Coordinates of C-alpha atoms and ligand atoms in Angstrom, one line a residue:
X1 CA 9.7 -31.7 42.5
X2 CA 12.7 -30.2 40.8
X3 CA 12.4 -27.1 39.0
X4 CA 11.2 -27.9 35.3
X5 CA 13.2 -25.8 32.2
X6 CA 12.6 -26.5 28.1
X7 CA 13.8 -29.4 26.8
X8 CA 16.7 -28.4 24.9
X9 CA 16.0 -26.9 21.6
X10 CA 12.2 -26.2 22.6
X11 CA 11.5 -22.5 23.5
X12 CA 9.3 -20.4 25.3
X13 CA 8.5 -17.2 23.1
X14 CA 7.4 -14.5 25.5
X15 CA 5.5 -11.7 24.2
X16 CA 8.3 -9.2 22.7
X17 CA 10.0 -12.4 20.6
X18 CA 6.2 -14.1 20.0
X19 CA 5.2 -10.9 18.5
X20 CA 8.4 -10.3 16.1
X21 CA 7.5 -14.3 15.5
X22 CA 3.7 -13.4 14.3
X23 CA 4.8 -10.3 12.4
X24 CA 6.5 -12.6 9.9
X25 CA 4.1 -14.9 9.9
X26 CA 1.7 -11.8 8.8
X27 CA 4.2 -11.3 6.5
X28 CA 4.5 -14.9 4.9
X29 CA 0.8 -14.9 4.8
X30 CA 0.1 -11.7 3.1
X31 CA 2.9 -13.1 0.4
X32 CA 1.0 -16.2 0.1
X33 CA -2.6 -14.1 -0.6
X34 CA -0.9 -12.0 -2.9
X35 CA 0.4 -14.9 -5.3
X36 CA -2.8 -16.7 -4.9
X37 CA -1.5 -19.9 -2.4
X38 CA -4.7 -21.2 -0.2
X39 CA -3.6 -22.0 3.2
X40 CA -4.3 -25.7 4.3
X41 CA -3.6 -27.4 7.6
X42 CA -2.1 -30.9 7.8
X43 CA -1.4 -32.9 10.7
X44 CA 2.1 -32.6 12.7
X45 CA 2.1 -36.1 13.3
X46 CA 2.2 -38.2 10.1
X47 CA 3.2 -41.9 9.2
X48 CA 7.0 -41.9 9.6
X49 CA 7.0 -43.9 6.2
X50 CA 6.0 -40.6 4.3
X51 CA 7.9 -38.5 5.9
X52 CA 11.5 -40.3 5.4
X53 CA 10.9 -41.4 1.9
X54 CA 12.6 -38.8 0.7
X55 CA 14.0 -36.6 3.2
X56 CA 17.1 -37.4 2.6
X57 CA 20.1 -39.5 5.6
X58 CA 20.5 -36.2 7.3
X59 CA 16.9 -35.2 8.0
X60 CA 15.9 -38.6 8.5
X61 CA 18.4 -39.3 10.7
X62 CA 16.9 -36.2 13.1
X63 CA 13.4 -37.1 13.1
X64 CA 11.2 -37.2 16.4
X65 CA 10.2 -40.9 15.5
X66 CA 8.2 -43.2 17.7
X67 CA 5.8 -45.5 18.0
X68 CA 2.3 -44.4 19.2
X69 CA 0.2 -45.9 21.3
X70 CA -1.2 -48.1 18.9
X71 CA 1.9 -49.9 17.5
X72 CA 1.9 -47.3 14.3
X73 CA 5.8 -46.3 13.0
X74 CA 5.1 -42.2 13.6
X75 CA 6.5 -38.9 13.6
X76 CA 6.6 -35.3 14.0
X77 CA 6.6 -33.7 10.6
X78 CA 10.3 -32.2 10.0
X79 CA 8.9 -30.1 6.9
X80 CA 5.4 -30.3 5.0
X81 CA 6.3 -31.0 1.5
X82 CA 5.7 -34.8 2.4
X83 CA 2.1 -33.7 3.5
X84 CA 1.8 -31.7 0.9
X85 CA 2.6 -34.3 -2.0
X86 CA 1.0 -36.8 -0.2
X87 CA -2.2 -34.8 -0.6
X88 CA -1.9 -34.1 -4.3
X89 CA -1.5 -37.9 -4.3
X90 CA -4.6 -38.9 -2.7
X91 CA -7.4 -36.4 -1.7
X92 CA -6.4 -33.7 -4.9
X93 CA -6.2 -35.9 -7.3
X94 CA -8.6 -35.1 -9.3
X95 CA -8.3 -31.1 -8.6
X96 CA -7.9 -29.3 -11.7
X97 CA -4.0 -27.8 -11.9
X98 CA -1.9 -25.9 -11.2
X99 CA -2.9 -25.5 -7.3
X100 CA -1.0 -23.3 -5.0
X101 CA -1.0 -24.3 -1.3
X102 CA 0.3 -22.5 1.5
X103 CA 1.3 -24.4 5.0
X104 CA 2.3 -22.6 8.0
X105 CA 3.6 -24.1 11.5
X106 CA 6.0 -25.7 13.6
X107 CA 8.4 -28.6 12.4
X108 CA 11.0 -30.3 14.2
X109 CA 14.2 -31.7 13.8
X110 CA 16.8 -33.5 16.4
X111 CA 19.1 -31.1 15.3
X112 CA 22.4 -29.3 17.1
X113 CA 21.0 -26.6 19.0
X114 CA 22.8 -23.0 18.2
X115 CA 22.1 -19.3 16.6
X116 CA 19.1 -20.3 14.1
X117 CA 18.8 -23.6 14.5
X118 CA 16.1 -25.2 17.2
X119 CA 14.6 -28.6 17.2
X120 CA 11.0 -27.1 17.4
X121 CA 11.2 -24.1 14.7
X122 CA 8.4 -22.7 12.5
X123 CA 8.3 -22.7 8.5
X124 CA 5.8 -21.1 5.9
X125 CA 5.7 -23.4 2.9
X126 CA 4.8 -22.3 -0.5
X127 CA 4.0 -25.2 -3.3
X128 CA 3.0 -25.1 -6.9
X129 CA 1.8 -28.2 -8.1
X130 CA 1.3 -29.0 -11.7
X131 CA 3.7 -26.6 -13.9
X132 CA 7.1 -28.2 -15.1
X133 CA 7.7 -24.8 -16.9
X134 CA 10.6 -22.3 -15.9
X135 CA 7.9 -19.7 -15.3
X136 CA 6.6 -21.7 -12.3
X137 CA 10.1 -22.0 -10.6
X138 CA 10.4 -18.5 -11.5
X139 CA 7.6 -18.0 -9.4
X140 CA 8.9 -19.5 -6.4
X141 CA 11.7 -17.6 -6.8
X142 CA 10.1 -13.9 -6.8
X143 CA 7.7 -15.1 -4.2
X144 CA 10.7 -15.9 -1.8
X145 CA 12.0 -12.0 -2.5
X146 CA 8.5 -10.9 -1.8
X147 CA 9.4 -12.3 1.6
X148 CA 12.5 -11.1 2.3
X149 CA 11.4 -7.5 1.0
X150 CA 8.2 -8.1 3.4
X151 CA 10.5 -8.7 6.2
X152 CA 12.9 -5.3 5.6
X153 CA 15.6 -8.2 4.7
X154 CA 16.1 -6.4 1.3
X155 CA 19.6 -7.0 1.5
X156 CA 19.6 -10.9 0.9
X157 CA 22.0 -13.3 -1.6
X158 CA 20.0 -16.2 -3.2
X159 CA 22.2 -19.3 -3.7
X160 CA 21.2 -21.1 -6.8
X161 CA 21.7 -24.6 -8.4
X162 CA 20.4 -27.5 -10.3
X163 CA 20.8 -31.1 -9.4
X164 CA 20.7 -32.4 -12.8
X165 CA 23.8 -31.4 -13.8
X166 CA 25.5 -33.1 -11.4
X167 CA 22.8 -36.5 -11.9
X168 CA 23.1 -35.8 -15.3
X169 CA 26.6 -36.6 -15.5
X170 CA 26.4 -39.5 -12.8
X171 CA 23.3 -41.0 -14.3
X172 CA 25.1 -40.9 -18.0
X173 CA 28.6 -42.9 -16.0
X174 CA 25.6 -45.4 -14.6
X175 CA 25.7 -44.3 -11.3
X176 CA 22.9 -46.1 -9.4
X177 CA 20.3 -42.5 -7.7
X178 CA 21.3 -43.7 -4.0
X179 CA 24.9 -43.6 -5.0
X180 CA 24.2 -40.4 -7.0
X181 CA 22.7 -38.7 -3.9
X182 CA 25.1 -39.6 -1.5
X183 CA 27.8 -38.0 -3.5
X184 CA 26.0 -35.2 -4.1
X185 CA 25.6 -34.7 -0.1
X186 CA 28.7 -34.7 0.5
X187 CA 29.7 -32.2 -3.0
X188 CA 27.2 -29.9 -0.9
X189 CA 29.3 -30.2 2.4
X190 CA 32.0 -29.6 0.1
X191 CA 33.7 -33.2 1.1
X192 CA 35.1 -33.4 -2.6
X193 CA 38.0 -35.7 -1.9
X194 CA 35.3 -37.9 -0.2
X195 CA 32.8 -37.4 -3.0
X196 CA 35.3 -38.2 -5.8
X197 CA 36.5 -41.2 -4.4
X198 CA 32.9 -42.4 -4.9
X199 CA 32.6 -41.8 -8.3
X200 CA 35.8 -43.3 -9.1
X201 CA 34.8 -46.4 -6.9
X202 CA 31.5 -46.3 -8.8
X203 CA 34.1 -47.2 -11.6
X204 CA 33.1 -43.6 -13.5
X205 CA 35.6 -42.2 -16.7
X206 CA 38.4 -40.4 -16.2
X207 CA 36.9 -37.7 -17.9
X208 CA 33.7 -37.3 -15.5
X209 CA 36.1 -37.1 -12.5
X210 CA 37.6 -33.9 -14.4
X211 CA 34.6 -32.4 -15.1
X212 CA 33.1 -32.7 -11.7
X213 CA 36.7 -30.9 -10.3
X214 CA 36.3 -28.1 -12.9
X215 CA 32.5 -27.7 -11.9
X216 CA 32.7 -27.2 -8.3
X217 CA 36.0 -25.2 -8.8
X218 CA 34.1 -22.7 -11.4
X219 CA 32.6 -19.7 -10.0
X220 CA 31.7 -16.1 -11.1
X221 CA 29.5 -13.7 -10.2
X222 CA 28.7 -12.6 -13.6
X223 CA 25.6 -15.4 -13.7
X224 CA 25.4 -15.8 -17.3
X225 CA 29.2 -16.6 -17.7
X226 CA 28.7 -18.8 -15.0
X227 CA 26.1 -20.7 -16.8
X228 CA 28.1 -20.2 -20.6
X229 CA 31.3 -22.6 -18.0
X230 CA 29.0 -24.7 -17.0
X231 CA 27.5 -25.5 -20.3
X232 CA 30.8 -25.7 -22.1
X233 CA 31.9 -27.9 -18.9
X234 CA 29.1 -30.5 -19.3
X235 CA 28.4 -30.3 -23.2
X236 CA 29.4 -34.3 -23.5
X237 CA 26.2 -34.8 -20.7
X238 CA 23.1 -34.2 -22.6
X239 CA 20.9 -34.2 -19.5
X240 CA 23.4 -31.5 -17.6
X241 CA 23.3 -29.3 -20.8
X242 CA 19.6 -29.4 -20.6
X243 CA 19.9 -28.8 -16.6
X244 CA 21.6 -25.7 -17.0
X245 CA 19.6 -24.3 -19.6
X246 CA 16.9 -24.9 -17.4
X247 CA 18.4 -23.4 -14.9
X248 CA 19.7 -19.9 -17.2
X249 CA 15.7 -20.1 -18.4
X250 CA 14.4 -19.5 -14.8
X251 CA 17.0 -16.9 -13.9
X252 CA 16.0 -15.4 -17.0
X253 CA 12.8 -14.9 -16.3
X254 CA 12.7 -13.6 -12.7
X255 CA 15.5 -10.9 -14.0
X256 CA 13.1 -10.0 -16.6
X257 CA 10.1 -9.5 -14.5
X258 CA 11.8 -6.6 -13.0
X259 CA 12.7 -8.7 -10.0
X260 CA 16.2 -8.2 -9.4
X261 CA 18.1 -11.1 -7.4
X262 CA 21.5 -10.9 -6.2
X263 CA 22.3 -14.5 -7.4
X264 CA 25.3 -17.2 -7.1
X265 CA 25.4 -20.0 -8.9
X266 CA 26.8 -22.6 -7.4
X267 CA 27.6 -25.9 -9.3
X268 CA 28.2 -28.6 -6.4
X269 CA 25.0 -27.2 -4.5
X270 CA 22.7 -30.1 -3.6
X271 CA 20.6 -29.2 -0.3
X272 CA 19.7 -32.0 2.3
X273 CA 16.0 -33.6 1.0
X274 CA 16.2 -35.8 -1.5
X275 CA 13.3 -35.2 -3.6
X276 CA 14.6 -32.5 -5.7
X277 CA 14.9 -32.4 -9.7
X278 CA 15.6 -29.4 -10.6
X279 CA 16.3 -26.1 -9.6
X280 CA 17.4 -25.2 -6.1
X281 CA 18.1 -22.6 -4.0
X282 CA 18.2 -20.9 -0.3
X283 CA 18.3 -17.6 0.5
X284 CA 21.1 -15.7 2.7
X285 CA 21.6 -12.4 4.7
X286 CA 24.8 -10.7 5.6
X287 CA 25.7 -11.5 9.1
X288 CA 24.1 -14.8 9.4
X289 CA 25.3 -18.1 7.9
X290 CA 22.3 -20.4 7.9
X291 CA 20.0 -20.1 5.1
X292 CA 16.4 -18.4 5.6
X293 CA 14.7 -21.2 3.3
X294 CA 14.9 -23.0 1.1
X295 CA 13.5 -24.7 -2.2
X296 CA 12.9 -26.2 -5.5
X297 CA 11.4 -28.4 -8.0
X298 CA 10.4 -32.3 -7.0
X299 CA 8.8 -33.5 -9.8
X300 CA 8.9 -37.3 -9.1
X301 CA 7.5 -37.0 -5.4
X302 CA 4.0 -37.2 -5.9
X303 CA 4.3 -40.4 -8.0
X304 CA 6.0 -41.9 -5.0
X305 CA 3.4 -41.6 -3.1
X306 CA 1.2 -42.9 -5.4
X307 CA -0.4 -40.1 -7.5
X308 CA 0.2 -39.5 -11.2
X309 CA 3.3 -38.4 -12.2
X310 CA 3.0 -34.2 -10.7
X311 CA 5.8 -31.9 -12.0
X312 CA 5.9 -29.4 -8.6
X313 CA 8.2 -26.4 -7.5
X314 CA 8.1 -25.2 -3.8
X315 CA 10.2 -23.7 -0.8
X316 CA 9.7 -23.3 3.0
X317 CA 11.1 -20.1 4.9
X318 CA 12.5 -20.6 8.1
X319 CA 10.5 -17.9 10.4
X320 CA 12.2 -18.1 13.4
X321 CA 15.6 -17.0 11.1
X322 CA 13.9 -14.4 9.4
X323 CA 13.2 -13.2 12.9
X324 CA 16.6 -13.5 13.9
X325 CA 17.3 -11.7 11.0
X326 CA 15.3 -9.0 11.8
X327 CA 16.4 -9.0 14.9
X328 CA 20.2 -8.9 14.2
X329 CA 19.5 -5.9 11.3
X330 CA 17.3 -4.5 14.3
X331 CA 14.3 -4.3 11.8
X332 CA 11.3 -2.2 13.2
X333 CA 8.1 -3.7 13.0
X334 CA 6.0 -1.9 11.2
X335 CA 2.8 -2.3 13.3
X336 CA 0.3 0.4 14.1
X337 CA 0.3 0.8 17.9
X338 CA -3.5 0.8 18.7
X339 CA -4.5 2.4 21.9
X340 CA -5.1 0.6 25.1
X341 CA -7.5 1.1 27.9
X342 CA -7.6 -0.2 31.5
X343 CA -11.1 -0.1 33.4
X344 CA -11.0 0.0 36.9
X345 CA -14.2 0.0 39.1
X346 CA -13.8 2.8 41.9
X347 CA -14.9 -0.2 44.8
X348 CA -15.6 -3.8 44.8
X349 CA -19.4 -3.3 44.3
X350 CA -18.8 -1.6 40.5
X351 CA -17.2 -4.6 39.0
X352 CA -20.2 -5.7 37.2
X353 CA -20.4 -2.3 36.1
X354 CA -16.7 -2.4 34.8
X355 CA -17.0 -5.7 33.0
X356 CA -20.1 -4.1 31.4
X357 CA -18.1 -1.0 30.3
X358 CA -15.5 -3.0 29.3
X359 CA -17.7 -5.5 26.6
X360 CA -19.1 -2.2 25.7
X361 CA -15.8 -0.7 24.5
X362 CA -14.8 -4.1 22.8
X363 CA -17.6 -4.1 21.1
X364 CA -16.2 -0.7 19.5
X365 CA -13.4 -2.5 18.6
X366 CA -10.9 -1.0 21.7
X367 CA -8.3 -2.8 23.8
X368 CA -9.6 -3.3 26.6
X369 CA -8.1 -4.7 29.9
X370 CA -10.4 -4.8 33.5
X371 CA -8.8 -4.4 37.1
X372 CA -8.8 -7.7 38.3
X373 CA -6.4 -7.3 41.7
X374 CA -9.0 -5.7 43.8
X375 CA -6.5 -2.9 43.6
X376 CA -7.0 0.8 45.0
X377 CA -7.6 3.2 42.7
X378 CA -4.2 5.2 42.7
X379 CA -2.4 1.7 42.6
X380 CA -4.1 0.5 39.9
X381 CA -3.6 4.0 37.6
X382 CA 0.1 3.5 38.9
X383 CA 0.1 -0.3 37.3
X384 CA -1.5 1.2 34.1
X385 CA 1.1 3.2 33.7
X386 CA 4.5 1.5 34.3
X387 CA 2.7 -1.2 31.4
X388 CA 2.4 2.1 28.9
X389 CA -1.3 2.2 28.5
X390 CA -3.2 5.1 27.3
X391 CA -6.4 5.8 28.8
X392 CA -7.7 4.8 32.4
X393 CA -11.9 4.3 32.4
X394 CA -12.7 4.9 35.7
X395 CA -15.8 3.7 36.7
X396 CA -17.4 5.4 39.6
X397 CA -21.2 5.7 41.3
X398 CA -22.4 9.4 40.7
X399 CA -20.6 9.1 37.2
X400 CA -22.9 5.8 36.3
X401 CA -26.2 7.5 37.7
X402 CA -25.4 10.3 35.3
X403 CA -24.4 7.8 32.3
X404 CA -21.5 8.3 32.9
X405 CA -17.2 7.9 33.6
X406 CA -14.2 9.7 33.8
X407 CA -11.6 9.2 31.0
X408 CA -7.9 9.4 32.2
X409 CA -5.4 9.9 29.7
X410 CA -2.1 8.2 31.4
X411 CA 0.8 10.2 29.6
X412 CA -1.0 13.6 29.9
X413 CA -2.5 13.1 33.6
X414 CA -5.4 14.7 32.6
X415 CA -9.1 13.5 32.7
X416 CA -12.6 14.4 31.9
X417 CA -16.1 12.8 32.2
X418 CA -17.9 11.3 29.2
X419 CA -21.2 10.3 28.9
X420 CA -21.1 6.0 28.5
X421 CA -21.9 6.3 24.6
X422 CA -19.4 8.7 23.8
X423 CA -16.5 6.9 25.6
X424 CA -15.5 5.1 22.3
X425 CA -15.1 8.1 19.9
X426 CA -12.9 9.7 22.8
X427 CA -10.4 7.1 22.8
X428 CA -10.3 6.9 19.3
Ligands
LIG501 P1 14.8 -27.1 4.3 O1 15.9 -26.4 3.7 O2 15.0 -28.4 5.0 O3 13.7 -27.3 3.2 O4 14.1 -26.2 5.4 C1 13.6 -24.9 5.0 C2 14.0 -23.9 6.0 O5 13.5 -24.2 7.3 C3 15.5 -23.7 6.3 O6 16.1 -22.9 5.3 C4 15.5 -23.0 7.6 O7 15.2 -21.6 7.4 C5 14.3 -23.7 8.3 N1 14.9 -24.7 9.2 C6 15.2 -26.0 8.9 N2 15.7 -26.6 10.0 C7 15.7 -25.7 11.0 C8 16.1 -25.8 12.4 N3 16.5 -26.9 12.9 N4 15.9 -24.7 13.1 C9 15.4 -23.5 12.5 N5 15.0 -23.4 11.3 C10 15.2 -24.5 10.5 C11 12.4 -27.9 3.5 O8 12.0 -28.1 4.5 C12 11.7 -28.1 2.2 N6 10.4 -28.8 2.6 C13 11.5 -26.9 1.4 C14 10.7 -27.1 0.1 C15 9.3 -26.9 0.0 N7 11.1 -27.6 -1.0 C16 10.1 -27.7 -1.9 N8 9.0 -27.3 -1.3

């Protein structure tokens, strides 16, 4: 048979990149108990209807689709948010709101394997159901820098934005929403020539086509001058003026909680999914040009899947690129190192013994690790040392008669006996 290998953009995480991988995933979930989201499980494989309603051409496009054994159109989520919503739409509906749900696991997409991006990658989600109020997509907001603060990744840009300005404008020229959101795709791929040329074959004024240029020319990094342009940009759009107010409310509020955000606003910023009504955004670190996550509010999702109309605000972090940010920044982890022991039976006849000793010291809450090789004694004290382990239990017959063994500690090469019942406080 020849040789298998991953399929490509599947990965194998051995133990030094699964751990970095869990570490943020202790992170994520230490965020989510802090701001009060209750972790739920859905299913990876879901009706492929739900999940491309409104992912959007480009995530839809990348889907692991197929037909399962029993005829039914499936596939492997790309994201929860679909699961999520579809939830509030059926089995929550009658939950009292707001709820805050947390989702954590892998997704996949058939996307162009390179630095960050992986066709099996992992995402914590984060979604707040029930609040159309700023203070809820504030929420999201400060919960993401929680994250990134979590992570060490305190040096982080968040790119911010609101689709209703620009399907405030399109939806005042009559713009028909598929035609709005395939403009705005390519405005977000920063196609413009492409993207105009829509809106003027859309038959749109003279004057939208100008005010669209000027938007996605303006920038500043002064935020609220960025907001006073837009403002003044869109004030003949009454749904745009609202947008951005919107918007200036939210970034408001995080500033005034004491959270402080190094934020861009960015006018022609749309993100892939299609679901979104309101405020976007995706956080950024120096170095790395894929965004860690990604969010904002959906408020017309849930009543696609058949629920009542659900105002909701949410965002998913990428894991495996906050790892790689980590890794790039060379983050430590800050995890305690616990010490380890290896228990090895002096001769064949002990290993009952050993396996005894061993549940013994578990049982006290110690790392424990038996000689399983049939290995001599000095070659398995060597072996416990070239893997960095601190203590060596060896178990031997005059010790045991005596209640006893003899407690080897590896980097000092010293040892001394220990009655049985003791052995636990001498690690520790
Ligand atoms: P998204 O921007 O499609 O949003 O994905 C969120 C994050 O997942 C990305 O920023 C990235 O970190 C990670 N990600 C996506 N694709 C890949 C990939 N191929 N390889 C590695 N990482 C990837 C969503 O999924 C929305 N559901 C977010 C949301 C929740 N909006 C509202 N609630």
């Amino acid at each position: 048979m020849s040789e298998f290998k991953t399929l490509r953009g599947m990965r194998d995480f051995l133990p030094e990149d699964a751990r970095t991988m869990i570490y943020v995933e202790d992170v994520a979930r230490k965020v989510a108990r802090l701001y009060g989201y209750k972790e739920i499980i859905t299913p990876v494989v879901e009706s492929y209807e739900l999940l491309a309603a409104k992912a959007g051409d480009e995530v839809r496009s990348r889907m692991f689709a197929f037909r399962d054994l029993g005829g039914r159109h499936v596939a492997l989520r790309p994201e929860f948010t679909a699961s999520v919503a579809r939830l509030v739409a059926t089995t929550l509906r009658n939950e009292p709101k707001p709820f805050r749900l947390f989702c954590m696991g892998s997704a996949y997409r058939y996307d162009e394997p390179q630095r960050g991006r992986y066709r099996e990658f992992w995402q914590s989600d984060y979604e707040l159901v029930g609040s159309s109020r700023p203070e809820a997509d504030a929420e999201i907001i400060m919960l993401t820098d929680s994250l990134m603060q979590g992570a060490g990744l305190k040096k982080f840009t968040m790119k911010v934005g609101h689709v209703g300005v620009i399907r405030g404008i399109l939806t005042q020229e009559r713009i028909g929403e598929k035609q709005q959101s395939a403009i705005m795709q390519l405005m977000d791929k920063k196609q413009y020539d492409d993207a105009f040329k829509l809106v003027k074959n859309a038959r749109a004024s003279e004057k939208c086509l100008t005010v669209l240029r000027q938007l996605v020319e303006c920038s500043s990094n002064d935020i609220s001058k960025m907001l006073s342009r837009m403002e003044k940009l869109v004030e003949n759009y009454e749904k745009s003026v609202a947008a951005v107010e919107n918007l200036r409310q939210i970034l408001e509020l995080v500033s005034q909680s004491g959270c402080k955000i190094d934020a861009t606003v960015d006018a022609g910023f749309a993100r892939g999914l299609e679901y979104y009504t309101g405020m976007i955004f995706e956080p950024y670190v120096p170095h790395l040009d894929i965004a860690l996550g990604g969010g904002g509010r959906y408020d017309r999702l849930v009543e696609l899947f058949g629920g009542e109309s659900t105002p909701a605000v949410g965002v998913a972090h990428g894991i495996d690129r906050i790892a790689l940010g980590m890794q790039l920044k060379k983050t430590a982890l800050k995890v305690e190192k616990e010490k380890t022991v290896m228990v090895i039976p002096i001769k064949e006849e002990l290993r009952s013994e050993a396996l005894k000793i061993s549940r013994m010291l578990r049982d006290a809450g110690v790392l424990v690790e038996v000689e399983v090789m049939g290995r001599k004694m000095a070659k398995a004290l060597e072996d416990a040392d070239r893997r960095k382990m601190d203590y060596a239990i060896i178990v031997g017959e005059r010790e045991l008669k005596e209640g006893t063994v003899v407690i080897r500690d590896l980097a000092k090469r010293q040892q001394n006996t220990v009655k049985i019942d003791k052995m636990a406080d001498e690690i520790r």
